[in-house]
Amino acid sequence: MFSSTIIALATPPFPSALALIRISGADAFSITDQLFSKRVSDIKERTIFYGSIHDEKGEMVDLVVLLAYPGPNTVTGENVVEITCHGSPLIANQIIQAYLSKGAEYATRGEFSSRGFYNGKMDLVEAEAVNDVINATTIESKNLALLSLSGKTSKLVVPLKEEIASLLALLEVGIDFPEYDEEESLSNEGVVKGCTQIRERIASLIKQGEEGRFIREGVKVAIVGEPNVGKSSILNALLKENKAIVSDIPGTTRDVVEGTISLDGIPLFLLDTAGIHQTEDQIEQLGVERSKTSIEKADLVLFVHDASKEESQEEAELRSLLNGKRILEIFNKSDKIGHLEPNKLYTSALHNDIDNLKQAIKNTLGVGEEAFKLPSLSSARELSLLRKIDQALSKAQEDASLGVTLDLLSVPLQEAYRYARELLGEEPTQDLQDEIFSRFCVGK
């Protein structure tokens, strides 16, 4: 499929003990034969060499360890060479230039992974996981990415795709071969039942995916409320450092102050916002607008109240801005009151009394212990496609319950099937027809 041979530095371009250079393509071995002190083209299985690498003029560049992997049983499906040299950027660049002079091309971003995908060595879920492993910020997010990279997440999609295909195959038989028995075709009631079962599976996958997204990408948490309710104190208590200025003077925080913590493996990106209130101060107004933007982008909003005061009109107006958001209401300054009402979350950030807040955040996010161990479809692309599949099945389910004819019911089911294939990055094929003919004695 790919005619070029590509090369790139696989380690950061900084001085270090070692550097790794990767080459992939049909000519990877033949070019290496021209530059390396030993012949690699004759190998039948992966082999490790030690020898000298030379530039295009034949002058030795470095003594290296070279690993040769004959295709197609490689990560890209092609011949692959990996060269470990001394970590001088000068040396690495000389080796790369030598390969370029012999016809190799510099790889584009992600090209090694894309070749693996297009050559059938990984599906799209696994390919995306490569980047997730590289960008993981916690052990937990790295472990989830490895589940995807190992193919365990893709195994969640395959049964889903097969269930939709089976439902669609039964429907198509009823349309194209009406003379067949009912057990070999599908009625409107069967479509409703089948869609209901598949949608239950999708609902579970979306829930797992949202939990996995929180672990993998982190949670944007906006701390909002009126001025002087203790938002900055809560930020500082969570961060265990005095990052935000704390003062009794209302309006001290005039911009969004950020901080990051890991809450039992869940990255939290904390945003301490300016107090939202009416003000004539232009600087404060800008801070209020930025606070509103933070609310829009937040996955979770900590709505902070002063426990010693009644809810004000401005707080009631602020509540209207939070419609549709995941909210956790906090009553701070509990040390100033005597009676604590049940079913309210109290904190005293000034005294670092926030253990109950941490637990409440975990409960509100709904991330259980199993979420750290189970594979999940958690990227924005994957979750979006799951929701599209669900919407298409919902349409089929609704139409079937209204008595719509089978040929029209196949349209949303076909759409759901295409989305399921898109999840895995599969190209459109005739496999649905294969599904029909493999299941039934059609045409006998």
Coordinates of C-alpha atoms in Angstrom, one line a residue:
M1 CA 0.0 0.0 0.0
F2 CA 2.8 2.4 0.9
S3 CA 5.7 2.8 -1.6
S4 CA 8.0 5.0 0.5
T5 CA 10.3 4.0 3.3
I6 CA 10.1 6.3 6.2
I7 CA 12.5 7.3 9.0
A8 CA 12.2 9.3 12.2
L9 CA 13.8 9.9 15.6
A10 CA 11.7 8.0 18.2
T11 CA 13.2 9.7 21.2
P12 CA 13.3 13.4 22.2
P13 CA 15.8 15.5 20.2
F14 CA 17.9 16.3 23.2
P15 CA 21.3 15.1 24.4
S16 CA 21.0 11.9 26.3
A17 CA 22.7 8.6 26.9
L18 CA 21.0 6.9 24.0
A19 CA 18.8 7.8 21.0
L20 CA 16.4 5.5 19.0
I21 CA 15.8 5.9 15.3
R22 CA 13.0 3.9 13.5
I23 CA 12.8 3.0 9.8
S24 CA 9.9 1.3 8.2
G25 CA 9.1 0.3 4.6
A26 CA 9.8 -2.1 1.7
D27 CA 13.4 -0.7 1.3
A28 CA 14.3 -0.5 5.0
F29 CA 16.6 -3.5 4.8
S30 CA 18.2 -2.7 1.4
I31 CA 19.0 0.8 2.5
T32 CA 20.4 -0.4 5.8
D33 CA 22.6 -2.9 3.9
Q34 CA 24.2 0.2 2.2
L35 CA 25.0 1.9 5.5
F36 CA 25.5 -0.8 8.1
S37 CA 28.6 -2.9 8.6
K38 CA 26.5 -6.2 8.5
R39 CA 24.0 -7.4 6.0
V40 CA 20.4 -7.6 7.3
S41 CA 18.4 -8.4 4.1
D42 CA 18.9 -12.2 4.5
I43 CA 17.2 -12.5 7.9
K44 CA 14.0 -14.5 8.2
E45 CA 13.0 -13.5 11.7
R46 CA 13.7 -10.6 14.0
T47 CA 17.4 -10.2 14.7
I48 CA 19.7 -8.0 16.8
F49 CA 23.0 -6.8 15.4
Y50 CA 25.9 -4.9 16.8
G51 CA 28.1 -2.9 14.3
S52 CA 29.0 0.4 12.8
I53 CA 26.7 2.7 10.9
H54 CA 28.2 4.9 8.1
D55 CA 27.2 8.0 6.3
E56 CA 26.5 8.4 2.6
K57 CA 30.3 8.9 2.0
G58 CA 31.2 5.7 3.8
E59 CA 32.6 7.4 6.9
M60 CA 31.7 5.8 10.2
V61 CA 29.1 7.8 12.2
D62 CA 28.7 5.6 15.3
L63 CA 28.8 2.1 16.8
V64 CA 25.1 1.0 17.2
V65 CA 22.8 -1.7 18.3
L66 CA 20.4 -2.5 15.4
L67 CA 17.2 -4.5 15.5
A68 CA 15.7 -5.8 12.2
Y69 CA 12.1 -7.0 12.0
P70 CA 11.0 -8.6 8.7
G71 CA 7.5 -7.8 7.7
P72 CA 4.6 -8.5 7.7
N73 CA 4.7 -9.5 11.4
T74 CA 5.7 -6.0 12.6
V75 CA 3.9 -3.1 14.2
T76 CA 3.6 -1.4 10.8
G77 CA 3.2 -4.6 8.7
E78 CA 6.4 -3.6 6.8
N79 CA 10.1 -4.3 7.3
V80 CA 11.2 -2.3 10.3
V81 CA 14.7 -1.3 11.5
E82 CA 15.4 0.3 14.9
I83 CA 18.8 1.8 15.5
T84 CA 20.0 2.6 19.1
C85 CA 22.9 5.0 18.9
H86 CA 24.7 7.3 21.3
G87 CA 22.3 10.1 22.3
S88 CA 24.0 13.0 20.7
P89 CA 21.5 14.9 18.4
L90 CA 24.4 15.4 16.0
I91 CA 24.9 11.6 15.6
A92 CA 21.2 10.9 15.3
N93 CA 20.8 13.6 12.6
Q94 CA 23.8 12.2 10.7
I95 CA 22.2 8.7 10.6
I96 CA 18.9 10.1 9.5
Q97 CA 20.5 12.2 6.8
A98 CA 22.4 9.1 5.6
Y99 CA 19.1 7.2 5.2
L100 CA 17.5 10.2 3.5
S101 CA 20.3 10.3 1.0
K102 CA 19.6 6.7 0.0
G103 CA 15.9 7.3 -0.7
A104 CA 14.1 7.2 2.6
E105 CA 11.7 9.9 3.5
Y106 CA 11.1 11.7 6.8
A107 CA 8.0 10.3 8.5
T108 CA 5.0 12.6 9.1
R109 CA 3.3 12.9 12.5
G110 CA 1.8 9.5 13.4
E111 CA 2.8 7.9 10.2
F112 CA 4.2 4.7 11.8
S113 CA 0.9 4.2 13.6
S114 CA -1.2 5.0 10.5
R115 CA 0.7 2.4 8.5
G116 CA 0.0 -0.1 11.2
F117 CA -3.7 0.7 11.0
Y118 CA -3.9 0.7 7.2
N119 CA -1.9 -2.6 7.0
G120 CA -4.4 -4.2 9.4
K121 CA -2.0 -4.5 12.4
M122 CA -4.3 -2.4 14.6
D123 CA -7.8 -1.0 14.4
L124 CA -8.6 2.7 15.0
V125 CA -9.3 2.2 18.7
E126 CA -5.8 0.7 19.2
A127 CA -4.2 3.3 17.0
E128 CA -5.7 6.1 19.1
A129 CA -4.4 4.4 22.2
V130 CA -0.8 4.8 21.1
N131 CA -1.2 8.6 21.6
D132 CA -3.1 8.0 24.9
V133 CA -0.2 6.0 26.3
I134 CA 2.3 8.7 25.3
N135 CA 0.2 11.5 26.9
A136 CA -0.9 9.7 30.0
T137 CA -0.4 11.8 33.2
T138 CA -1.3 9.2 35.8
I139 CA -0.6 5.5 36.2
E140 CA -4.3 4.9 36.1
S141 CA -4.7 6.7 32.7
K142 CA -1.7 4.8 31.3
N143 CA -3.2 1.5 32.4
L144 CA -6.5 2.3 30.6
A145 CA -4.6 3.3 27.5
L146 CA -2.7 0.0 27.5
L147 CA -6.0 -1.9 27.7
S148 CA -7.0 -0.2 24.4
L149 CA -3.6 -0.7 22.9
S150 CA -3.7 -4.5 23.7
G151 CA -7.0 -4.8 21.8
K152 CA -9.3 -5.3 24.8
T153 CA -11.3 -2.2 24.2
S154 CA -11.9 -3.1 20.6
K155 CA -13.5 -6.3 21.8
L156 CA -16.3 -4.2 23.3
V157 CA -17.2 -2.9 19.8
V158 CA -17.0 -6.2 17.8
P159 CA -20.0 -7.8 19.7
L160 CA -22.0 -4.6 19.3
K161 CA -21.3 -4.5 15.6
E162 CA -22.3 -8.2 15.3
E163 CA -25.5 -7.7 17.2
I164 CA -26.5 -4.8 14.9
A165 CA -25.5 -6.9 11.8
S166 CA -27.5 -9.8 13.0
L167 CA -30.6 -7.7 13.6
L168 CA -30.1 -6.1 10.2
A169 CA -29.5 -9.4 8.5
L170 CA -32.8 -10.8 9.9
L171 CA -34.6 -7.7 8.7
E172 CA -33.1 -7.9 5.2
V173 CA -34.1 -11.5 4.8
G174 CA -37.7 -10.5 5.7
I175 CA -37.6 -7.8 3.0
D176 CA -35.8 -9.7 0.2
F177 CA -37.0 -13.2 0.9
P178 CA -40.4 -12.9 2.4
E179 CA -41.2 -16.6 1.7
Y180 CA -38.8 -17.7 4.5
D181 CA -40.0 -18.8 7.9
E182 CA -40.5 -16.2 10.7
E183 CA -37.5 -17.5 12.6
E184 CA -35.3 -16.5 9.6
S185 CA -36.8 -13.0 9.4
L186 CA -37.9 -10.2 11.7
S187 CA -41.1 -8.5 12.6
N188 CA -41.6 -4.9 13.9
E189 CA -41.9 -6.4 17.4
G190 CA -38.6 -8.1 16.9
V191 CA -36.9 -4.8 15.8
V192 CA -38.2 -3.1 19.0
K193 CA -36.9 -5.9 21.2
G194 CA -33.6 -6.2 19.4
C195 CA -33.0 -2.4 19.5
T196 CA -33.9 -2.3 23.2
Q197 CA -31.3 -5.0 24.1
I198 CA -28.5 -3.3 22.0
R199 CA -29.3 0.1 23.4
E200 CA -29.0 -1.3 27.0
R201 CA -25.5 -2.4 26.0
I202 CA -24.7 1.0 24.5
A203 CA -25.9 2.8 27.7
S204 CA -23.5 0.7 29.7
L205 CA -20.6 1.4 27.3
I206 CA -21.3 5.2 27.4
K207 CA -21.3 5.1 31.2
Q208 CA -18.0 3.2 31.2
G209 CA -16.6 5.5 28.6
E210 CA -17.5 8.7 30.6
E211 CA -15.8 7.2 33.6
G212 CA -12.8 6.2 31.5
R213 CA -12.6 9.7 30.0
F214 CA -12.4 11.2 33.4
I215 CA -9.5 8.9 34.3
R216 CA -7.7 9.3 30.9
E217 CA -8.3 13.0 30.2
G218 CA -9.0 14.4 33.7
V219 CA -11.9 16.5 35.0
K220 CA -12.3 20.2 34.5
V221 CA -13.6 21.5 37.9
A222 CA -14.8 25.1 38.1
I223 CA -15.1 26.6 41.7
V224 CA -17.8 29.2 41.5
G225 CA -19.8 31.4 43.9
E226 CA -20.2 34.9 45.2
P227 CA -17.2 36.9 46.3
N228 CA -15.7 36.0 49.7
V229 CA -17.4 32.6 50.1
G230 CA -14.1 30.8 50.3
K231 CA -13.5 29.6 46.8
S232 CA -9.8 30.4 46.9
S233 CA -9.4 28.7 50.3
I234 CA -11.0 25.6 48.9
L235 CA -8.6 25.7 45.9
N236 CA -5.6 26.1 48.2
A237 CA -6.8 23.3 50.5
L238 CA -7.2 20.9 47.6
L239 CA -3.8 21.8 46.2
K240 CA -2.2 21.8 49.6
E241 CA -0.5 25.1 48.7
N242 CA -1.3 28.8 48.8
K243 CA -1.7 29.3 45.1
A244 CA -4.6 31.7 45.3
I245 CA -4.6 34.9 47.4
V246 CA -7.0 34.7 50.3
S247 CA -8.5 37.8 51.7
D248 CA -11.6 39.1 53.5
I249 CA -11.9 41.8 50.9
P250 CA -14.5 40.8 48.3
G251 CA -13.3 40.6 44.7
T252 CA -9.7 39.6 45.5
T253 CA -9.7 37.0 42.8
R254 CA -10.2 38.8 39.5
D255 CA -9.1 36.2 37.1
V256 CA -9.2 32.4 36.8
V257 CA -6.6 30.7 39.0
E258 CA -5.7 27.1 37.9
G259 CA -4.2 24.1 39.6
T260 CA -4.0 20.4 39.1
I261 CA -4.2 17.4 41.5
S262 CA -4.7 13.7 41.2
L263 CA -7.7 12.5 43.3
D264 CA -7.1 8.8 43.8
G265 CA -6.0 8.5 40.2
I266 CA -8.4 11.0 38.7
P267 CA -6.7 14.1 37.4
L268 CA -8.6 17.2 38.5
F269 CA -8.0 20.5 36.7
L270 CA -9.2 23.1 39.2
L271 CA -10.3 26.5 38.2
D272 CA -10.8 29.1 40.9
T273 CA -13.0 31.7 39.3
A274 CA -13.7 35.3 40.2
G275 CA -16.8 35.8 42.3
I276 CA -19.8 36.2 40.0
H277 CA -21.7 39.4 41.0
Q278 CA -22.8 42.8 39.6
T279 CA -19.9 45.2 39.5
E280 CA -19.0 48.5 37.9
D281 CA -15.3 47.7 38.0
Q282 CA -14.2 46.9 34.5
I283 CA -11.4 44.5 35.6
E284 CA -13.9 42.6 37.8
Q285 CA -16.3 42.5 34.9
L286 CA -13.7 40.8 32.8
G287 CA -13.1 38.3 35.6
V288 CA -16.8 37.5 35.8
E289 CA -17.0 36.9 32.1
R290 CA -14.0 34.5 32.3
S291 CA -15.7 32.8 35.2
K292 CA -18.8 32.2 33.0
T293 CA -16.6 30.7 30.3
S294 CA -15.0 28.4 32.8
I295 CA -18.5 27.2 33.9
E296 CA -19.4 26.4 30.3
K297 CA -16.2 24.3 29.8
A298 CA -16.4 22.5 33.2
D299 CA -17.2 18.9 33.7
L300 CA -18.0 19.5 37.3
V301 CA -19.0 22.8 39.1
L302 CA -18.3 23.3 42.8
F303 CA -21.0 25.8 43.8
V304 CA -19.7 27.4 47.0
H305 CA -21.9 29.1 49.6
D306 CA -21.1 30.8 52.8
A307 CA -22.7 28.4 55.4
S308 CA -23.3 31.3 57.8
K309 CA -25.5 33.3 55.4
E310 CA -28.8 32.8 53.6
E311 CA -28.8 32.3 49.9
S312 CA -28.8 35.8 48.2
Q313 CA -30.5 36.9 45.0
E314 CA -27.2 36.9 43.1
E315 CA -26.7 33.2 44.1
A316 CA -30.1 32.4 42.9
E317 CA -29.3 34.1 39.6
L318 CA -25.9 32.2 39.5
R319 CA -27.8 28.9 39.9
S320 CA -29.6 29.6 36.7
L321 CA -26.3 29.6 34.8
L322 CA -25.6 26.1 36.0
N323 CA -28.5 24.4 34.3
G324 CA -27.5 21.2 32.7
K325 CA -24.1 21.1 34.5
R326 CA -22.9 18.4 37.0
I327 CA -23.0 20.4 40.2
L328 CA -21.8 19.8 43.7
E329 CA -23.0 22.4 46.3
I330 CA -20.6 23.2 49.1
F331 CA -21.4 25.1 52.3
N332 CA -18.1 26.5 53.4
K333 CA -17.2 28.2 56.7
S334 CA -18.9 25.5 58.7
D335 CA -16.7 26.5 61.7
K336 CA -18.9 29.7 61.9
I337 CA -22.2 27.9 62.6
G338 CA -23.4 25.6 65.3
H339 CA -26.1 23.5 63.7
L340 CA -25.2 21.4 60.6
E341 CA -28.2 20.5 58.5
P342 CA -28.4 16.9 57.2
N343 CA -27.9 16.2 53.5
K344 CA -25.7 19.3 53.0
L345 CA -22.0 19.2 52.2
Y346 CA -20.1 21.3 54.8
T347 CA -16.5 22.3 54.6
S348 CA -14.1 24.5 56.5
A349 CA -11.4 25.2 53.9
L350 CA -9.7 27.6 56.2
H351 CA -9.0 24.7 58.6
N352 CA -8.3 22.2 55.7
D353 CA -11.5 20.3 56.6
I354 CA -12.2 19.0 53.1
D355 CA -12.0 15.2 53.3
N356 CA -15.7 14.9 52.9
L357 CA -15.5 17.2 49.8
K358 CA -12.9 14.9 48.1
Q359 CA -15.2 11.9 48.7
A360 CA -18.2 13.9 47.4
I361 CA -16.3 14.8 44.2
K362 CA -15.6 11.1 43.6
N363 CA -19.2 10.1 44.3
T364 CA -20.6 12.9 42.0
L365 CA -18.3 11.8 39.1
G366 CA -19.5 8.2 39.7
V367 CA -16.1 6.7 39.0
G368 CA -16.0 3.3 40.8
E369 CA -13.1 1.1 41.5
E370 CA -14.0 -1.1 38.5
A371 CA -13.5 1.9 36.1
F372 CA -9.8 1.8 36.7
K373 CA -9.6 -1.9 35.5
L374 CA -12.1 -2.1 32.7
P375 CA -11.5 -1.2 29.1
S376 CA -13.7 1.6 27.9
L377 CA -14.5 3.7 24.8
S378 CA -13.6 7.0 26.3
S379 CA -12.3 9.3 23.6
A380 CA -14.5 12.1 22.2
R381 CA -14.7 10.3 18.9
E382 CA -15.7 7.0 20.4
L383 CA -18.3 8.4 22.7
S384 CA -19.8 10.5 19.9
L385 CA -20.1 7.5 17.7
L386 CA -21.7 5.4 20.5
R387 CA -24.3 8.2 20.9
K388 CA -24.9 8.2 17.1
I389 CA -25.4 4.5 17.1
D390 CA -27.9 4.9 20.0
Q391 CA -29.8 7.6 18.2
A392 CA -30.1 5.5 15.0
L393 CA -31.3 2.5 17.0
S394 CA -33.7 4.8 18.9
K395 CA -35.1 5.9 15.6
A396 CA -35.5 2.3 14.4
Q397 CA -37.1 1.4 17.7
E398 CA -39.6 4.3 17.5
D399 CA -40.5 3.7 13.9
A400 CA -41.0 -0.1 14.5
S401 CA -43.4 0.6 17.4
L402 CA -45.4 2.9 15.0
G403 CA -45.7 0.1 12.4
V404 CA -43.3 1.5 9.8
T405 CA -42.6 -1.0 7.0
L406 CA -39.5 -3.2 7.2
D407 CA -37.8 -1.6 4.2
L408 CA -37.9 1.8 5.9
L409 CA -36.8 0.3 9.3
S410 CA -33.6 -0.9 7.6
V411 CA -32.4 2.7 6.9
P412 CA -31.6 3.7 10.6
L413 CA -30.3 0.2 11.2
Q414 CA -27.9 0.5 8.3
E415 CA -26.8 3.8 9.7
A416 CA -26.2 2.3 13.2
Y417 CA -24.1 -0.4 11.5
R418 CA -22.0 2.1 9.6
Y419 CA -21.2 4.0 12.8
A420 CA -20.2 0.7 14.5
R421 CA -17.8 0.0 11.7
E422 CA -16.5 3.6 11.8
L423 CA -15.7 3.1 15.5
L424 CA -13.1 0.5 14.5
G425 CA -12.1 2.4 11.4
E426 CA -13.3 -0.3 9.0
E427 CA -13.8 0.4 5.4
P428 CA -17.3 -0.2 3.9
T429 CA -17.5 -3.8 2.5
Q430 CA -20.0 -6.3 1.4
D431 CA -19.8 -8.2 4.7
L432 CA -23.5 -7.5 5.5
Q433 CA -24.5 -9.6 2.5
D434 CA -22.0 -12.2 3.7
E435 CA -23.8 -12.1 7.1
I436 CA -27.1 -12.8 5.5
F437 CA -26.0 -15.7 3.3
S438 CA -23.9 -17.3 6.0
R439 CA -26.9 -17.4 8.5
F440 CA -29.6 -18.6 6.2
C441 CA -30.2 -21.1 3.4
V442 CA -31.1 -18.3 1.1
G443 CA -31.2 -19.2 -2.6
K444 CA -31.3 -22.9 -1.9

